[in-house]
Amino acid sequence: MILTNFALLDTEKGILRNNFQIMIEGNKIKEVKKGKINSSKTKEINLGGRTLMPGLIDCHVHIHIGQFNDNKSVLESEMTARSSKFLREMLLRGFTAVRDAGGANFGHKMAIEKKYFTGPRLFVSGKILSQTGGHGDHRGKADFCECAINSGGIEVIADGVDEVRKAVREQIRQGVDQIKIMAGGGVSSPADELNHLQYSQDEIIAIVDEASRAGRYVMSHVYNNEGIKRATKCGIRTIEHGNFLQEDSASIMNKKGTFLVPTLVTYRADAEHGSSFGWEKHNERKNQQVLDAGLRSLDIAKHANVKIGYGTDLCWSPKSYQPEGLLIHNQVLSNAETIQNVTLVNAEILRMKNLLGVIKSGAYADLIVVDGNPLDELGLLCNEGESISGIIANGKFIKDKIKLNY
Ligand code: ZN
Ligand code: ZN
């Protein structure tokens, strides 16, 4: 098909361009041309002067997750069924690619590719590696069972260089796109504080080594400044959250080309909804700490020229908050920069540069049609996709509210 009569949002330059047409063949953009594309066999679709831009990308989601503290009562089959709902809703919000930060596996990816599920392009991490007592260990103090090591949760407990190597190999054997680890304390875990450093350097280096020999990279959950520095020096490619980032760690990230994936919307959502899903006092306290530090980390990253992506990490709060984090980025970054975070930079994180996050010949046809100009009004990308009248995923319209001329 040929798309006509739209303003093309150029994510690289952060501007709108007029008088272009594009041709989609199969699941790819075949041609982007100023003026008219001549082809008699192809149907033309008039976008009515709307904005055409690459689909949004979320680099930190959890589609396969139980309710808070319910990993022992919800079976994998139910979690999988529920993930199909989350995936479909994400796509309908305009997110045409998402990176799962732990929980989803190759089966979820195949469910989309084989069309059992409707969802975004999915990049999976399998189970998250955590040390005993780390952010991925949800056992209470009096719980001595070893089941956390192999339970149906979204993490695997692995300690020591030998165990982490084996755990990485196991994820790779099962077909993950990248490896996810917990290199510091977190908000939702009972036995740690945000300033804790988790995994020894030897363990992190071993994890990165195992992953990179198999063509994978490692993403790490970490909030505290020391932990960010350590993880970056050990070869972690993407820092997840990073709320306590300081100038010194930001400068190391910049030198190493390490990405920051802030997940700022979740703290706001959880502050509102935490009590409804069973958070305790220590969860609320830690959440407040990361919420307060969040915007400052974005500002520091911007000034140190750290590459900033976009993530949401909505675990138990409503996933409808997914695009609202754009408005948080926008408190520090311009509209164009925020759009780059959620398209261009996230595509680079996914190792899909020039294939996603851009409208170029050879890129995947993952596109959204917006009623208005998001470079002026970012809110057009929010509100459950209300102002997104068309969504093309992998070359096909999956949402079409455009008065079309075909
Ligand atoms: Zn995390
Ligand atoms: Zn997460």
Short mmCIF file of C-alpha atoms and ligand atoms in Angstrom, two decimals:
data_model
loop_
_atom_site.label_atom_id
_atom_site.label_comp_id
_atom_site.label_asym_id
_atom_site.label_seq_id
_atom_site.Cartn_x
_atom_site.Cartn_y
_atom_site.Cartn_z
CA MET A 1 0.00 0.00 0.00
CA ILE A 2 0.96 3.63 -0.49
CA LEU A 3 0.28 6.16 2.27
CA THR A 4 -0.45 9.70 1.11
CA ASN A 5 -1.41 13.11 2.53
CA PHE A 6 0.37 13.15 5.89
CA ALA A 7 3.06 15.04 7.74
CA LEU A 8 6.02 12.74 8.29
CA LEU A 9 7.56 12.94 11.75
CA ASP A 10 11.32 12.67 11.25
CA THR A 11 12.53 11.34 14.62
CA GLU A 12 16.21 11.88 13.80
CA LYS A 13 15.80 15.58 13.12
CA GLY A 14 12.81 16.09 15.42
CA ILE A 15 10.76 17.87 12.75
CA LEU A 16 7.71 17.36 10.55
CA ARG A 17 8.24 17.00 6.80
CA ASN A 18 5.53 17.54 4.22
CA ASN A 19 4.69 16.21 0.77
CA PHE A 20 6.08 12.74 1.30
CA GLN A 21 4.54 9.43 0.35
CA ILE A 22 5.59 6.02 1.53
CA MET A 23 5.13 2.57 0.09
CA ILE A 24 4.75 -0.46 2.33
CA GLU A 25 5.46 -3.89 0.95
CA GLY A 26 5.00 -6.89 3.22
CA ASN A 27 6.14 -5.86 6.70
CA LYS A 28 8.69 -3.27 5.55
CA ILE A 29 8.78 0.28 4.26
CA LYS A 30 9.88 -0.08 0.67
CA GLU A 31 10.09 3.54 -0.38
CA VAL A 32 9.93 7.01 1.19
CA LYS A 33 9.64 9.68 -1.47
CA LYS A 34 9.05 13.40 -1.69
CA GLY A 35 6.29 13.83 -4.24
CA LYS A 36 4.26 11.04 -5.78
CA ILE A 37 5.09 7.34 -5.82
CA ASN A 38 3.91 5.83 -9.07
CA SER A 39 2.51 2.36 -8.87
CA SER A 40 -0.65 1.23 -10.58
CA LYS A 41 -1.09 -2.02 -8.68
CA THR A 42 -0.88 -0.60 -5.18
CA LYS A 43 -3.79 0.77 -3.18
CA GLU A 44 -3.47 4.33 -1.90
CA ILE A 45 -4.48 5.31 1.58
CA ASN A 46 -5.12 8.99 2.26
CA LEU A 47 -4.22 9.85 5.86
CA GLY A 48 -6.15 13.12 5.74
CA GLY A 49 -3.27 15.41 6.68
CA ARG A 50 -2.54 13.62 9.97
CA THR A 51 0.93 12.97 11.37
CA LEU A 52 2.63 9.70 10.51
CA MET A 53 5.34 8.60 12.93
CA PRO A 54 7.15 5.42 13.96
CA GLY A 55 5.34 3.31 16.54
CA LEU A 56 6.23 3.91 20.18
CA ILE A 57 8.65 1.58 21.96
CA ASP A 58 8.66 0.74 25.67
CA CYS A 59 11.98 -0.72 26.81
CA HIS A 60 10.89 -1.81 30.29
CA VAL A 61 7.61 -3.68 30.65
CA HIS A 62 6.47 -6.74 32.58
CA ILE A 63 3.72 -8.54 30.73
CA HIS A 64 4.08 -11.84 32.60
CA ILE A 65 3.68 -11.03 36.24
CA GLY A 66 1.40 -12.05 39.10
CA GLN A 67 -0.30 -9.74 41.53
CA PHE A 68 1.98 -8.37 44.25
CA ASN A 69 3.13 -11.28 46.46
CA ASP A 70 0.89 -13.79 44.66
CA ASN A 71 3.50 -15.80 42.80
CA LYS A 72 2.58 -18.84 44.82
CA SER A 73 -1.13 -18.79 44.00
CA VAL A 74 -1.31 -17.87 40.31
CA LEU A 75 -0.28 -20.53 37.82
CA GLU A 76 1.84 -19.76 34.76
CA SER A 77 -1.11 -20.54 32.50
CA GLU A 78 -3.19 -17.76 34.04
CA MET A 79 -0.27 -15.34 33.89
CA THR A 80 0.19 -16.21 30.22
CA ALA A 81 -3.48 -15.68 29.47
CA ARG A 82 -3.37 -12.33 31.20
CA SER A 83 -0.24 -11.34 29.30
CA SER A 84 -2.23 -11.61 26.06
CA LYS A 85 -4.54 -8.87 27.34
CA PHE A 86 -1.61 -6.66 28.38
CA LEU A 87 0.08 -7.12 25.01
CA ARG A 88 -3.02 -6.31 22.98
CA GLU A 89 -3.68 -3.19 25.05
CA MET A 90 -0.09 -2.00 24.65
CA LEU A 91 -0.31 -2.31 20.89
CA LEU A 92 -3.60 -0.41 20.84
CA ARG A 93 -1.92 2.39 22.80
CA GLY A 94 0.52 2.73 19.89
CA PHE A 95 3.42 0.75 21.36
CA THR A 96 4.49 -1.40 18.44
CA ALA A 97 7.57 -2.84 20.19
CA VAL A 98 8.25 -3.60 23.84
CA ARG A 99 11.16 -5.08 25.74
CA ASP A 100 10.10 -7.29 28.62
CA ALA A 101 12.37 -6.75 31.62
CA GLY A 102 11.81 -10.18 33.08
CA GLY A 103 9.04 -12.78 33.13
CA ALA A 104 8.13 -13.11 29.48
CA ASN A 105 10.00 -15.74 27.52
CA PHE A 106 10.41 -17.13 24.01
CA GLY A 107 6.94 -18.68 24.19
CA HIS A 108 5.32 -15.25 24.49
CA LYS A 109 7.38 -14.05 21.56
CA MET A 110 6.28 -17.02 19.46
CA ALA A 111 2.65 -16.54 20.52
CA ILE A 112 2.77 -13.14 18.82
CA GLU A 113 4.79 -14.23 15.80
CA LYS A 114 2.45 -17.16 15.21
CA LYS A 115 -0.54 -14.88 15.76
CA TYR A 116 -2.05 -16.68 18.75
CA PHE A 117 -1.73 -13.32 20.51
CA THR A 118 -2.07 -9.83 19.08
CA GLY A 119 0.74 -7.69 20.42
CA PRO A 120 3.81 -5.57 19.82
CA ARG A 121 7.14 -6.86 18.60
CA LEU A 122 8.46 -8.46 21.78
CA PHE A 123 12.02 -8.70 23.12
CA VAL A 124 12.26 -11.09 26.07
CA SER A 125 14.64 -11.60 28.99
CA GLY A 126 13.26 -14.85 30.42
CA LYS A 127 13.94 -15.06 34.14
CA ILE A 128 15.79 -12.29 35.93
CA LEU A 129 18.98 -13.29 37.73
CA SER A 130 19.08 -12.27 41.40
CA GLN A 131 21.33 -13.14 44.30
CA THR A 132 19.93 -14.68 47.50
CA GLY A 133 18.28 -11.90 49.49
CA GLY A 134 18.46 -9.63 46.46
CA HIS A 135 15.71 -7.72 44.67
CA GLY A 136 14.49 -10.91 43.01
CA ASP A 137 14.20 -12.87 46.27
CA HIS A 138 10.70 -12.36 47.63
CA ARG A 139 10.91 -14.81 50.54
CA GLY A 140 10.12 -13.53 54.01
CA LYS A 141 12.74 -13.86 56.77
CA ALA A 142 11.24 -17.08 58.10
CA ASP A 143 10.98 -18.75 54.72
CA PHE A 144 13.84 -21.22 54.22
CA CYS A 145 12.50 -23.08 51.23
CA GLU A 146 14.79 -23.49 48.26
CA CYS A 147 11.85 -23.16 45.93
CA ALA A 148 12.71 -19.56 45.02
CA ILE A 149 15.52 -21.05 42.97
CA ASN A 150 13.16 -22.76 40.57
CA SER A 151 9.73 -21.37 41.33
CA GLY A 152 7.20 -20.10 38.84
CA GLY A 153 8.12 -16.49 39.55
CA ILE A 154 9.82 -14.14 37.16
CA GLU A 155 13.26 -14.50 38.74
CA VAL A 156 15.86 -17.17 39.29
CA ILE A 157 18.17 -17.07 42.32
CA ALA A 158 21.78 -17.76 41.36
CA ASP A 159 24.82 -17.17 43.58
CA GLY A 160 28.49 -17.36 42.71
CA VAL A 161 30.24 -17.32 39.36
CA ASP A 162 29.38 -20.92 38.48
CA GLU A 163 25.68 -20.56 39.24
CA VAL A 164 25.27 -17.27 37.39
CA ARG A 165 27.04 -18.67 34.34
CA LYS A 166 24.68 -21.62 34.35
CA ALA A 167 21.64 -19.39 34.84
CA VAL A 168 22.64 -17.20 31.88
CA ARG A 169 23.24 -20.27 29.72
CA GLU A 170 19.82 -21.58 30.69
CA GLN A 171 18.11 -18.34 29.60
CA ILE A 172 20.04 -18.37 26.33
CA ARG A 173 19.17 -22.02 25.74
CA GLN A 174 15.53 -20.97 26.04
CA GLY A 175 15.93 -18.25 23.42
CA VAL A 176 15.98 -14.89 25.22
CA ASP A 177 16.90 -11.67 23.43
CA GLN A 178 18.86 -10.20 26.35
CA ILE A 179 19.78 -11.02 29.95
CA LYS A 180 18.34 -9.13 32.91
CA ILE A 181 19.94 -8.96 36.34
CA MET A 182 19.34 -7.27 39.68
CA ALA A 183 22.53 -5.40 40.64
CA GLY A 184 21.08 -3.46 43.55
CA GLY A 185 18.21 -3.15 46.03
CA GLY A 186 14.66 -2.42 44.96
CA VAL A 187 11.33 -1.04 46.07
CA SER A 188 9.19 -4.18 46.13
CA SER A 189 11.61 -6.65 47.78
CA PRO A 190 11.52 -7.33 51.54
CA ALA A 191 15.16 -7.97 52.45
CA ASP A 192 17.11 -5.15 50.84
CA GLU A 193 17.54 -1.40 50.76
CA LEU A 194 17.93 0.78 47.67
CA ASN A 195 21.58 1.52 48.43
CA HIS A 196 22.59 -2.15 48.58
CA LEU A 197 25.03 -3.37 45.97
CA GLN A 198 23.99 -6.79 44.70
CA TYR A 199 26.11 -9.35 42.91
CA SER A 200 29.89 -9.18 43.26
CA GLN A 201 31.86 -7.70 40.42
CA ASP A 202 33.12 -11.18 39.58
CA GLU A 203 29.56 -12.37 39.17
CA ILE A 204 28.51 -9.42 36.99
CA ILE A 205 31.59 -9.78 34.79
CA ALA A 206 30.86 -13.50 34.40
CA ILE A 207 27.24 -12.75 33.44
CA VAL A 208 28.29 -10.18 30.82
CA ASP A 209 30.91 -12.60 29.47
CA GLU A 210 28.40 -15.47 29.12
CA ALA A 211 25.82 -13.21 27.50
CA SER A 212 28.15 -11.52 25.05
CA ARG A 213 29.72 -14.77 23.86
CA ALA A 214 26.22 -15.78 22.80
CA GLY A 215 25.48 -12.44 21.11
CA ARG A 216 23.34 -11.08 23.94
CA TYR A 217 23.73 -8.00 26.10
CA VAL A 218 22.87 -7.46 29.76
CA MET A 219 20.38 -5.01 31.24
CA SER A 220 20.46 -4.33 34.94
CA HIS A 221 18.02 -3.11 37.52
CA VAL A 222 19.90 -0.65 39.75
CA TYR A 223 18.95 2.56 41.55
CA ASN A 224 21.97 3.68 43.53
CA ASN A 225 24.88 5.68 42.19
CA GLU A 226 27.65 3.29 43.28
CA GLY A 227 25.74 0.40 41.73
CA ILE A 228 25.31 2.27 38.43
CA LYS A 229 29.05 2.92 38.27
CA ARG A 230 29.93 -0.66 39.11
CA ALA A 231 27.47 -2.15 36.65
CA THR A 232 28.60 0.18 33.87
CA LYS A 233 32.27 -0.60 34.47
CA CYS A 234 31.49 -4.34 34.42
CA GLY A 235 29.94 -4.03 30.94
CA ILE A 236 26.19 -3.74 31.59
CA ARG A 237 24.69 -2.16 28.44
CA THR A 238 21.47 -0.66 29.82
CA ILE A 239 20.88 0.75 33.30
CA GLU A 240 17.25 0.25 34.31
CA HIS A 241 15.72 2.92 36.61
CA GLY A 242 18.98 4.65 37.67
CA ASN A 243 17.12 7.14 39.85
CA PHE A 244 20.11 8.06 42.04
CA LEU A 245 22.37 8.77 39.09
CA GLN A 246 25.01 11.43 39.84
CA GLU A 247 27.40 13.36 37.62
CA ASP A 248 30.26 10.86 38.14
CA SER A 249 28.24 7.78 37.13
CA ALA A 250 26.61 9.69 34.25
CA SER A 251 30.03 10.58 32.89
CA ILE A 252 31.14 6.93 32.98
CA MET A 253 27.91 5.91 31.21
CA ASN A 254 28.55 8.53 28.56
CA LYS A 255 32.11 7.28 27.96
CA LYS A 256 31.01 3.65 27.75
CA GLY A 257 27.95 4.41 25.60
CA THR A 258 25.71 2.87 28.27
CA PHE A 259 21.98 3.59 27.97
CA LEU A 260 19.73 4.83 30.75
CA VAL A 261 16.18 3.48 30.76
CA PRO A 262 14.23 5.58 33.27
CA THR A 263 10.93 4.14 34.45
CA LEU A 264 9.58 7.23 36.14
CA VAL A 265 5.86 6.79 35.60
CA THR A 266 5.66 3.69 37.76
CA TYR A 267 6.60 5.49 40.98
CA ARG A 268 3.86 8.00 40.43
CA ALA A 269 1.34 5.25 39.65
CA ASP A 270 2.46 3.10 42.58
CA ALA A 271 2.29 6.03 45.02
CA GLU A 272 -1.38 6.24 44.07
CA HIS A 273 -2.20 2.54 43.83
CA GLY A 274 0.34 0.81 46.13
CA SER A 275 -1.96 0.45 49.11
CA SER A 276 -4.64 -1.17 46.93
CA PHE A 277 -2.34 -4.05 45.95
CA GLY A 278 -0.81 -4.72 49.33
CA TRP A 279 2.29 -2.61 49.69
CA GLU A 280 3.76 -2.37 53.14
CA LYS A 281 5.28 0.64 54.87
CA HIS A 282 8.83 -0.13 53.67
CA ASN A 283 7.64 -0.33 50.06
CA GLU A 284 5.97 3.06 50.35
CA ARG A 285 9.05 4.61 51.97
CA LYS A 286 11.39 3.31 49.26
CA ASN A 287 8.98 4.35 46.51
CA GLN A 288 8.93 7.89 47.83
CA GLN A 289 12.74 7.97 47.75
CA VAL A 290 12.96 6.96 44.09
CA LEU A 291 10.08 9.23 43.13
CA ASP A 292 11.83 12.24 44.65
CA ALA A 293 15.13 11.49 42.89
CA GLY A 294 13.69 10.58 39.50
CA LEU A 295 13.51 13.90 37.67
CA ARG A 296 16.97 14.90 38.83
CA SER A 297 18.45 11.74 37.29
CA LEU A 298 16.92 12.67 33.95
CA ASP A 299 18.39 16.14 34.16
CA ILE A 300 21.86 14.82 35.06
CA ALA A 301 21.72 12.27 32.24
CA LYS A 302 20.74 14.93 29.73
CA HIS A 303 23.59 17.22 30.71
CA ALA A 304 26.13 14.37 30.59
CA ASN A 305 24.88 13.33 27.12
CA VAL A 306 23.85 9.90 28.32
CA LYS A 307 21.60 8.15 25.80
CA ILE A 308 18.15 8.14 27.39
CA GLY A 309 15.51 5.58 26.44
CA TYR A 310 12.01 5.18 27.77
CA GLY A 311 10.58 2.51 30.06
CA THR A 312 7.53 2.16 32.28
CA ASP A 313 7.94 -0.88 34.58
CA LEU A 314 4.24 -0.92 35.47
CA CYS A 315 3.93 -4.13 37.44
CA TRP A 316 0.83 -3.91 39.61
CA SER A 317 -0.50 -0.43 38.95
CA PRO A 318 -2.75 -0.04 35.88
CA LYS A 319 -0.79 -0.38 32.65
CA SER A 320 -2.87 2.46 31.22
CA TYR A 321 -0.18 4.76 32.66
CA GLN A 322 2.18 3.48 29.95
CA PRO A 323 2.37 6.63 27.77
CA GLU A 324 2.01 9.09 30.68
CA GLY A 325 5.73 8.85 31.46
CA LEU A 326 6.31 10.88 28.28
CA LEU A 327 4.87 13.88 30.09
CA ILE A 328 7.36 13.28 32.93
CA HIS A 329 10.31 13.18 30.50
CA ASN A 330 8.89 16.36 29.03
CA GLN A 331 9.42 18.18 32.34
CA VAL A 332 13.17 17.99 31.63
CA LEU A 333 13.42 17.24 27.91
CA SER A 334 11.85 18.88 24.86
CA ASN A 335 8.97 17.27 22.98
CA ALA A 336 11.34 16.21 20.19
CA GLU A 337 13.84 14.71 22.66
CA THR A 338 11.09 12.85 24.48
CA ILE A 339 9.84 11.42 21.19
CA GLN A 340 13.43 10.38 20.40
CA ASN A 341 13.64 8.55 23.76
CA VAL A 342 10.55 6.49 22.95
CA THR A 343 11.41 5.77 19.31
CA LEU A 344 14.97 6.30 18.09
CA VAL A 345 16.96 5.59 21.26
CA ASN A 346 14.76 2.68 22.29
CA ALA A 347 15.26 1.17 18.83
CA GLU A 348 19.02 1.41 19.35
CA ILE A 349 18.63 -0.30 22.73
CA LEU A 350 16.78 -3.13 20.98
CA ARG A 351 19.67 -3.28 18.48
CA MET A 352 17.17 -2.36 15.76
CA LYS A 353 18.72 0.91 14.61
CA ASN A 354 17.33 1.95 11.20
CA LEU A 355 14.80 -0.90 11.46
CA LEU A 356 12.55 0.55 14.16
CA GLY A 357 11.95 4.07 15.47
CA VAL A 358 12.36 5.67 12.03
CA ILE A 359 10.44 6.04 8.78
CA LYS A 360 13.02 4.99 6.21
CA SER A 361 13.16 2.59 3.37
CA GLY A 362 14.15 -0.83 4.73
CA ALA A 363 12.67 -0.19 8.19
CA TYR A 364 9.81 -2.27 9.55
CA ALA A 365 6.37 -0.81 8.87
CA ASP A 366 5.51 -0.21 12.54
CA LEU A 367 3.74 3.13 12.32
CA ILE A 368 1.13 5.25 14.02
CA VAL A 369 -1.16 7.92 12.60
CA VAL A 370 -1.77 10.77 15.04
CA ASP A 371 -4.57 13.36 14.92
CA GLY A 372 -2.34 16.40 15.32
CA ASN A 373 1.33 17.10 15.91
CA PRO A 374 2.96 15.41 18.92
CA LEU A 375 5.96 17.75 18.53
CA ASP A 376 3.59 20.48 19.72
CA GLU A 377 1.35 18.41 21.97
CA LEU A 378 2.81 15.25 23.52
CA GLY A 379 -0.49 14.54 25.23
CA LEU A 380 -1.75 13.31 21.83
CA LEU A 381 0.23 10.12 22.49
CA CYS A 382 -1.44 9.59 25.88
CA ASN A 383 -5.04 8.80 26.89
CA GLU A 384 -5.15 5.18 25.76
CA GLY A 385 -4.45 5.98 22.13
CA GLU A 386 -7.56 8.15 21.71
CA SER A 387 -5.76 10.55 19.35
CA ILE A 388 -4.04 7.74 17.49
CA SER A 389 -6.43 6.99 14.68
CA GLY A 390 -4.31 4.45 12.86
CA ILE A 391 -1.80 1.82 13.96
CA ILE A 392 0.21 -0.24 11.49
CA ALA A 393 2.09 -3.14 13.04
CA ASN A 394 4.40 -5.29 10.97
CA GLY A 395 2.92 -3.86 7.77
CA LYS A 396 -0.78 -4.28 8.61
CA PHE A 397 -3.40 -1.91 10.00
CA ILE A 398 -4.46 -3.20 13.41
CA LYS A 399 -6.37 -0.03 14.21
CA ASP A 400 -8.02 2.11 11.55
CA LYS A 401 -10.28 4.99 12.43
CA ILE A 402 -9.22 7.10 9.49
CA LYS A 403 -11.87 8.05 6.95
CA LEU A 404 -10.06 6.21 4.24
CA ASN A 405 -10.35 6.65 0.51
CA TYR A 406 -10.05 3.02 -0.34
ZN ZN B 1 13.65 -3.09 38.68
ZN ZN B 2 11.10 -4.02 36.13
#
